[in-house]
């Protein structure tokens, strides 16, 4: 049981490039989400999904796209990278969308630097 | 909207010192409250939680009590260890469908031998 896995661990991009951050979980969790972590800002929700084929925007969705074609995978796409997207990105999952009763399981994070 | 306020950091303590990390919240409904911990180089993991007023969450010697009257969920530990050095996040999730998890800014704890 690998839990939540993320790739890559570290990435450097140039402004305007695109890339996909991968996230997978093997716990058959219904709910998956992406956060970004910035110094002094805590974690901010980018996008989330309550099940395969269903996604929705979080607090800071601009510049990011997501899709959920399977229960296991929830990739995050940066369409045209900007320096403001330099951050650490965490993927998380939980058994259901009822966050008030669930434990979130986090991946190890992807550190992204946009030059 | 919902929000979580944590005390400013960082916090540096000597081993075996008493720890208190303050957390207060604002919520419109009946939230559940959480403490997550992030050890260096890792993702966050749940430390403890409480789902209703007066509940006490506890784990690994840490405790926090859900105080509705003061809208607080302060984290305490009687004797910290070097291995407790980490970033601690207070979070809440309000009841209702598709509810989200709202995090505080986090506070870095360093424990010196």
mmCIF file of C-alpha atoms in Angstrom:
data_model
loop_
_atom_site.group_PDB
_atom_site.id
_atom_site.type_symbol
_atom_site.label_atom_id
_atom_site.label_comp_id
_atom_site.label_asym_id
_atom_site.label_seq_id
_atom_site.Cartn_x
_atom_site.Cartn_y
_atom_site.Cartn_z
ATOM 1 C CA UNK A 1 0.000 0.000 0.000
ATOM 2 C CA UNK A 2 1.899 3.044 -1.288
ATOM 3 C CA UNK A 3 -0.646 5.628 -0.100
ATOM 4 C CA UNK A 4 -0.496 8.900 -2.056
ATOM 5 C CA UNK A 5 2.376 9.231 -4.514
ATOM 6 C CA UNK A 6 3.472 12.319 -6.406
ATOM 7 C CA UNK A 7 5.891 12.820 -9.284
ATOM 8 C CA UNK A 8 8.182 14.547 -9.898
ATOM 9 C CA UNK A 9 9.699 15.515 -6.538
ATOM 10 C CA UNK A 10 11.342 18.607 -7.960
ATOM 11 C CA UNK A 11 10.955 20.493 -11.230
ATOM 12 C CA UNK A 12 12.385 23.633 -12.771
ATOM 13 C CA UNK A 13 10.386 25.337 -15.527
ATOM 14 C CA UNK A 14 10.821 28.405 -17.635
ATOM 15 C CA UNK A 15 8.063 30.982 -17.815
ATOM 16 C CA UNK A 16 5.465 29.935 -20.365
ATOM 17 C CA UNK A 17 6.231 26.223 -20.287
ATOM 18 C CA UNK A 18 3.540 23.720 -19.439
ATOM 19 C CA UNK A 19 3.754 20.603 -17.334
ATOM 20 C CA UNK A 20 1.697 18.036 -15.479
ATOM 21 C CA UNK A 21 2.157 17.117 -11.836
ATOM 22 C CA UNK A 22 1.136 13.526 -11.262
ATOM 23 C CA UNK A 23 -0.780 12.229 -8.256
ATOM 24 C CA UNK A 24 -1.985 8.712 -7.588
ATOM 25 C CA UNK A 25 -3.522 6.910 -4.622
ATOM 26 C CA UNK A 26 -4.108 3.201 -4.075
ATOM 27 C CA UNK A 27 -6.586 3.433 -1.188
ATOM 28 C CA UNK A 28 -9.740 3.618 -3.344
ATOM 29 C CA UNK A 29 -10.424 7.097 -1.980
ATOM 30 C CA UNK A 30 -13.314 9.040 -3.397
ATOM 31 C CA UNK A 31 -12.009 12.539 -2.660
ATOM 32 C CA UNK A 32 -8.755 13.978 -4.013
ATOM 33 C CA UNK A 33 -7.381 17.484 -3.898
ATOM 34 C CA UNK A 34 -4.435 19.689 -4.747
ATOM 35 C CA UNK A 35 -2.941 22.313 -2.442
ATOM 36 C CA UNK A 36 -0.108 24.736 -2.788
ATOM 37 C CA UNK A 37 2.057 25.672 0.171
ATOM 38 C CA UNK A 38 3.721 29.058 0.273
ATOM 39 C CA UNK A 39 5.705 30.632 3.143
ATOM 40 C CA UNK A 40 3.418 32.453 5.567
ATOM 41 C CA UNK A 41 0.301 31.388 3.629
ATOM 42 C CA UNK A 42 -0.363 27.893 4.899
ATOM 43 C CA UNK A 43 -2.006 25.509 2.449
ATOM 44 C CA UNK A 44 -4.433 26.801 -0.150
ATOM 45 C CA UNK A 45 -6.793 24.587 -2.085
ATOM 46 C CA UNK A 46 -6.358 24.690 -5.881
ATOM 47 C CA UNK A 47 -8.816 22.081 -7.198
ATOM 48 C CA UNK A 48 -10.603 19.082 -5.810
ATOM 49 C CA UNK A 49 -12.564 16.058 -6.992
ATOM 50 C CA UNK A 50 -15.333 14.158 -5.223
ATOM 51 C CA UNK A 51 -15.148 11.213 -7.614
ATOM 52 C CA UNK A 52 -14.125 10.090 -11.079
ATOM 53 C CA UNK A 53 -15.368 12.550 -13.695
ATOM 54 C CA UNK A 54 -16.178 15.280 -11.147
ATOM 55 C CA UNK A 55 -13.891 18.208 -10.380
ATOM 56 C CA UNK A 56 -14.352 21.658 -8.900
ATOM 57 C CA UNK A 57 -12.364 24.780 -8.164
ATOM 58 C CA UNK A 58 -10.835 25.629 -4.840
ATOM 59 C CA UNK A 59 -9.494 28.887 -3.491
ATOM 60 C CA UNK A 60 -6.721 29.539 -6.059
ATOM 61 C CA UNK A 61 -7.592 27.742 -9.344
ATOM 62 C CA UNK A 62 -6.316 30.253 -11.910
ATOM 63 C CA UNK A 63 -3.559 28.894 -14.158
ATOM 64 C CA UNK A 64 -4.263 25.267 -13.273
ATOM 65 C CA UNK A 65 -6.361 22.500 -14.837
ATOM 66 C CA UNK A 66 -7.362 19.123 -13.471
ATOM 67 C CA UNK A 67 -9.203 16.044 -14.635
ATOM 68 C CA UNK A 68 -10.207 12.811 -12.918
ATOM 69 C CA UNK A 69 -10.686 9.983 -15.393
ATOM 70 C CA UNK A 70 -10.019 7.232 -12.836
ATOM 71 C CA UNK A 71 -10.468 6.894 -9.077
ATOM 72 C CA UNK A 72 -6.706 6.502 -8.613
ATOM 73 C CA UNK A 73 -5.245 9.434 -10.559
ATOM 74 C CA UNK A 74 -5.662 13.190 -10.257
ATOM 75 C CA UNK A 75 -3.103 15.101 -12.365
ATOM 76 C CA UNK A 76 -2.605 18.845 -12.070
ATOM 77 C CA UNK A 77 -1.718 20.738 -15.251
ATOM 78 C CA UNK A 78 0.042 24.064 -15.415
ATOM 79 C CA UNK A 79 -0.962 25.562 -18.731
ATOM 80 C CA UNK A 80 1.625 28.345 -19.007
ATOM 81 C CA UNK A 81 3.921 28.524 -16.008
ATOM 82 C CA UNK A 82 4.514 31.847 -14.265
ATOM 83 C CA UNK A 83 7.009 32.748 -11.497
ATOM 84 C CA UNK A 84 4.024 33.220 -9.136
ATOM 85 C CA UNK A 85 3.431 29.482 -9.412
ATOM 86 C CA UNK A 86 6.739 28.727 -7.724
ATOM 87 C CA UNK A 87 5.585 26.714 -4.725
ATOM 88 C CA UNK A 88 5.386 23.315 -3.105
ATOM 89 C CA UNK A 89 2.391 21.332 -4.340
ATOM 90 C CA UNK A 90 0.678 18.663 -2.276
ATOM 91 C CA UNK A 91 -1.868 16.144 -3.416
ATOM 92 C CA UNK A 92 -4.211 14.695 -0.800
ATOM 93 C CA UNK A 93 -6.970 12.124 -0.666
ATOM 94 C CA UNK A 94 -9.650 10.950 1.721
ATOM 95 C CA UNK A 95 -12.228 8.181 1.798
ATOM 96 C CA UNK A 96 -15.201 10.505 1.228
ATOM 97 C CA UNK A 97 -15.936 14.120 0.397
ATOM 98 C CA UNK A 98 -17.253 14.700 3.939
ATOM 99 C CA UNK A 99 -14.168 16.540 5.083
ATOM 100 C CA UNK A 100 -15.515 17.245 8.577
ATOM 101 C CA UNK A 101 -15.235 13.568 9.450
ATOM 102 C CA UNK A 102 -12.355 12.411 7.278
ATOM 103 C CA UNK A 103 -8.602 12.159 7.596
ATOM 104 C CA UNK A 104 -6.685 13.615 4.685
ATOM 105 C CA UNK A 105 -3.709 11.596 3.426
ATOM 106 C CA UNK A 106 -1.018 13.736 1.841
ATOM 107 C CA UNK A 107 1.612 12.918 -0.724
ATOM 108 C CA UNK A 108 5.267 13.900 -0.191
ATOM 109 C CA UNK A 109 4.961 17.023 -2.344
ATOM 110 C CA UNK A 110 6.398 18.426 -5.573
ATOM 111 C CA UNK A 111 8.693 21.418 -5.329
ATOM 112 C CA UNK A 112 8.284 23.628 -8.411
ATOM 113 C CA UNK A 113 10.545 26.503 -9.409
ATOM 114 C CA UNK A 114 9.489 28.735 -12.307
ATOM 115 C CA UNK A 115 12.206 30.974 -13.698
ATOM 116 C CA UNK B 1 -16.387 32.497 5.624
ATOM 117 C CA UNK B 2 -14.449 29.942 7.626
ATOM 118 C CA UNK B 3 -10.979 30.867 8.864
ATOM 119 C CA UNK B 4 -8.251 29.631 11.188
ATOM 120 C CA UNK B 5 -5.793 31.843 13.033
ATOM 121 C CA UNK B 6 -2.609 30.449 14.513
ATOM 122 C CA UNK B 7 -0.144 32.195 16.762
ATOM 123 C CA UNK B 8 2.893 33.677 15.084
ATOM 124 C CA UNK B 9 6.060 31.657 14.978
ATOM 125 C CA UNK B 10 8.597 30.228 14.903
ATOM 126 C CA UNK B 11 8.777 28.641 18.326
ATOM 127 C CA UNK B 12 12.012 27.315 19.797
ATOM 128 C CA UNK B 13 11.989 25.203 22.958
ATOM 129 C CA UNK B 14 14.406 23.103 24.933
ATOM 130 C CA UNK B 15 13.793 19.385 25.215
ATOM 131 C CA UNK B 16 11.272 18.469 27.963
ATOM 132 C CA UNK B 17 9.711 21.951 27.926
ATOM 133 C CA UNK B 18 5.935 22.451 27.916
ATOM 134 C CA UNK B 19 4.382 23.330 24.582
ATOM 135 C CA UNK B 20 1.291 25.371 23.797
ATOM 136 C CA UNK B 21 0.395 26.395 20.247
ATOM 137 C CA UNK B 22 -2.667 28.613 20.022
ATOM 138 C CA UNK B 23 -5.370 28.197 17.413
ATOM 139 C CA UNK B 24 -8.675 30.058 17.111
ATOM 140 C CA UNK B 25 -11.290 29.697 14.430
ATOM 141 C CA UNK B 26 -14.295 31.296 12.785
ATOM 142 C CA UNK B 27 -16.986 29.090 11.315
ATOM 143 C CA UNK B 28 -20.627 29.442 10.345
ATOM 144 C CA UNK B 29 -21.715 25.888 11.171
ATOM 145 C CA UNK B 30 -20.495 23.132 13.466
ATOM 146 C CA UNK B 31 -16.940 22.450 12.375
ATOM 147 C CA UNK B 32 -14.594 19.603 13.057
ATOM 148 C CA UNK B 33 -11.128 20.710 14.132
ATOM 149 C CA UNK B 34 -7.795 19.163 13.253
ATOM 150 C CA UNK B 35 -4.093 19.435 13.926
ATOM 151 C CA UNK B 36 -1.804 18.295 11.116
ATOM 152 C CA UNK B 37 1.975 17.974 11.416
ATOM 153 C CA UNK B 38 4.587 18.242 8.683
ATOM 154 C CA UNK B 39 7.994 16.767 9.447
ATOM 155 C CA UNK B 40 10.958 18.057 7.425
ATOM 156 C CA UNK B 41 10.804 16.990 3.787
ATOM 157 C CA UNK B 42 7.473 15.199 4.151
ATOM 158 C CA UNK B 43 3.803 15.757 3.462
ATOM 159 C CA UNK B 44 1.299 16.588 6.174
ATOM 160 C CA UNK B 45 -0.148 13.909 8.410
ATOM 161 C CA UNK B 46 -3.028 14.002 10.842
ATOM 162 C CA UNK B 47 -1.926 14.459 14.451
ATOM 163 C CA UNK B 48 -5.324 14.621 16.170
ATOM 164 C CA UNK B 49 -8.874 15.796 15.676
ATOM 165 C CA UNK B 50 -12.092 16.649 17.519
ATOM 166 C CA UNK B 51 -15.534 16.649 15.970
ATOM 167 C CA UNK B 52 -17.715 18.362 18.584
ATOM 168 C CA UNK B 53 -17.542 20.819 21.437
ATOM 169 C CA UNK B 54 -15.644 19.675 24.567
ATOM 170 C CA UNK B 55 -14.089 16.745 22.686
ATOM 171 C CA UNK B 56 -10.406 16.196 23.422
ATOM 172 C CA UNK B 57 -8.182 14.844 20.684
ATOM 173 C CA UNK B 58 -4.927 13.182 21.686
ATOM 174 C CA UNK B 59 -2.013 11.410 20.019
ATOM 175 C CA UNK B 60 1.730 10.946 20.676
ATOM 176 C CA UNK B 61 1.470 12.932 23.920
ATOM 177 C CA UNK B 62 -0.215 15.893 22.215
ATOM 178 C CA UNK B 63 -3.666 17.053 23.280
ATOM 179 C CA UNK B 64 -6.173 19.644 22.131
ATOM 180 C CA UNK B 65 -9.661 20.410 23.446
ATOM 181 C CA UNK B 66 -12.456 21.796 21.278
ATOM 182 C CA UNK B 67 -13.682 24.920 23.109
ATOM 183 C CA UNK B 68 -16.782 26.307 21.478
ATOM 184 C CA UNK B 69 -17.165 29.165 23.964
ATOM 185 C CA UNK B 70 -13.747 30.564 23.089
ATOM 186 C CA UNK B 71 -13.650 29.189 19.497
ATOM 187 C CA UNK B 72 -10.258 27.665 20.212
ATOM 188 C CA UNK B 73 -8.374 24.412 19.704
ATOM 189 C CA UNK B 74 -4.992 24.953 21.330
ATOM 190 C CA UNK B 75 -2.348 22.218 20.996
ATOM 191 C CA UNK B 76 -0.410 21.173 24.115
ATOM 192 C CA UNK B 77 2.296 18.721 25.045
ATOM 193 C CA UNK B 78 3.753 18.333 28.495
ATOM 194 C CA UNK B 79 7.318 17.462 27.495
ATOM 195 C CA UNK B 80 8.560 18.012 23.941
ATOM 196 C CA UNK B 81 11.293 15.987 22.279
ATOM 197 C CA UNK B 82 13.741 16.852 19.528
ATOM 198 C CA UNK B 83 11.731 14.553 17.245
ATOM 199 C CA UNK B 84 8.709 16.882 17.641
ATOM 200 C CA UNK B 85 10.481 19.520 15.543
ATOM 201 C CA UNK B 86 8.086 20.125 12.655
ATOM 202 C CA UNK B 87 5.519 22.516 11.220
ATOM 203 C CA UNK B 88 2.094 22.335 12.888
ATOM 204 C CA UNK B 89 -1.110 23.309 11.106
ATOM 205 C CA UNK B 90 -4.496 23.888 12.689
ATOM 206 C CA UNK B 91 -7.420 23.242 10.343
ATOM 207 C CA UNK B 92 -11.193 23.121 10.315
ATOM 208 C CA UNK B 93 -13.905 21.638 8.194
ATOM 209 C CA UNK B 94 -17.478 22.784 8.453
ATOM 210 C CA UNK B 95 -20.413 20.402 8.138
ATOM 211 C CA UNK B 96 -22.217 20.137 4.852
ATOM 212 C CA UNK B 97 -21.763 18.475 1.505
ATOM 213 C CA UNK B 98 -18.493 18.981 -0.358
ATOM 214 C CA UNK B 99 -17.064 20.672 2.693
ATOM 215 C CA UNK B 100 -13.459 21.765 2.434
ATOM 216 C CA UNK B 101 -10.537 21.826 4.815
ATOM 217 C CA UNK B 102 -9.372 25.308 5.785
ATOM 218 C CA UNK B 103 -5.820 25.550 7.114
ATOM 219 C CA UNK B 104 -4.079 28.062 9.317
ATOM 220 C CA UNK B 105 -0.715 29.426 8.237
ATOM 221 C CA UNK B 106 1.255 26.878 10.225
ATOM 222 C CA UNK B 107 3.892 27.353 12.878
ATOM 223 C CA UNK B 108 7.415 25.957 12.936
ATOM 224 C CA UNK B 109 8.528 24.286 16.160
ATOM 225 C CA UNK B 110 12.203 23.653 16.798
ATOM 226 C CA UNK B 111 13.230 21.649 19.849
ATOM 227 C CA UNK B 112 16.871 21.817 20.881
ATOM 228 C CA UNK B 113 18.589 19.106 22.946
#
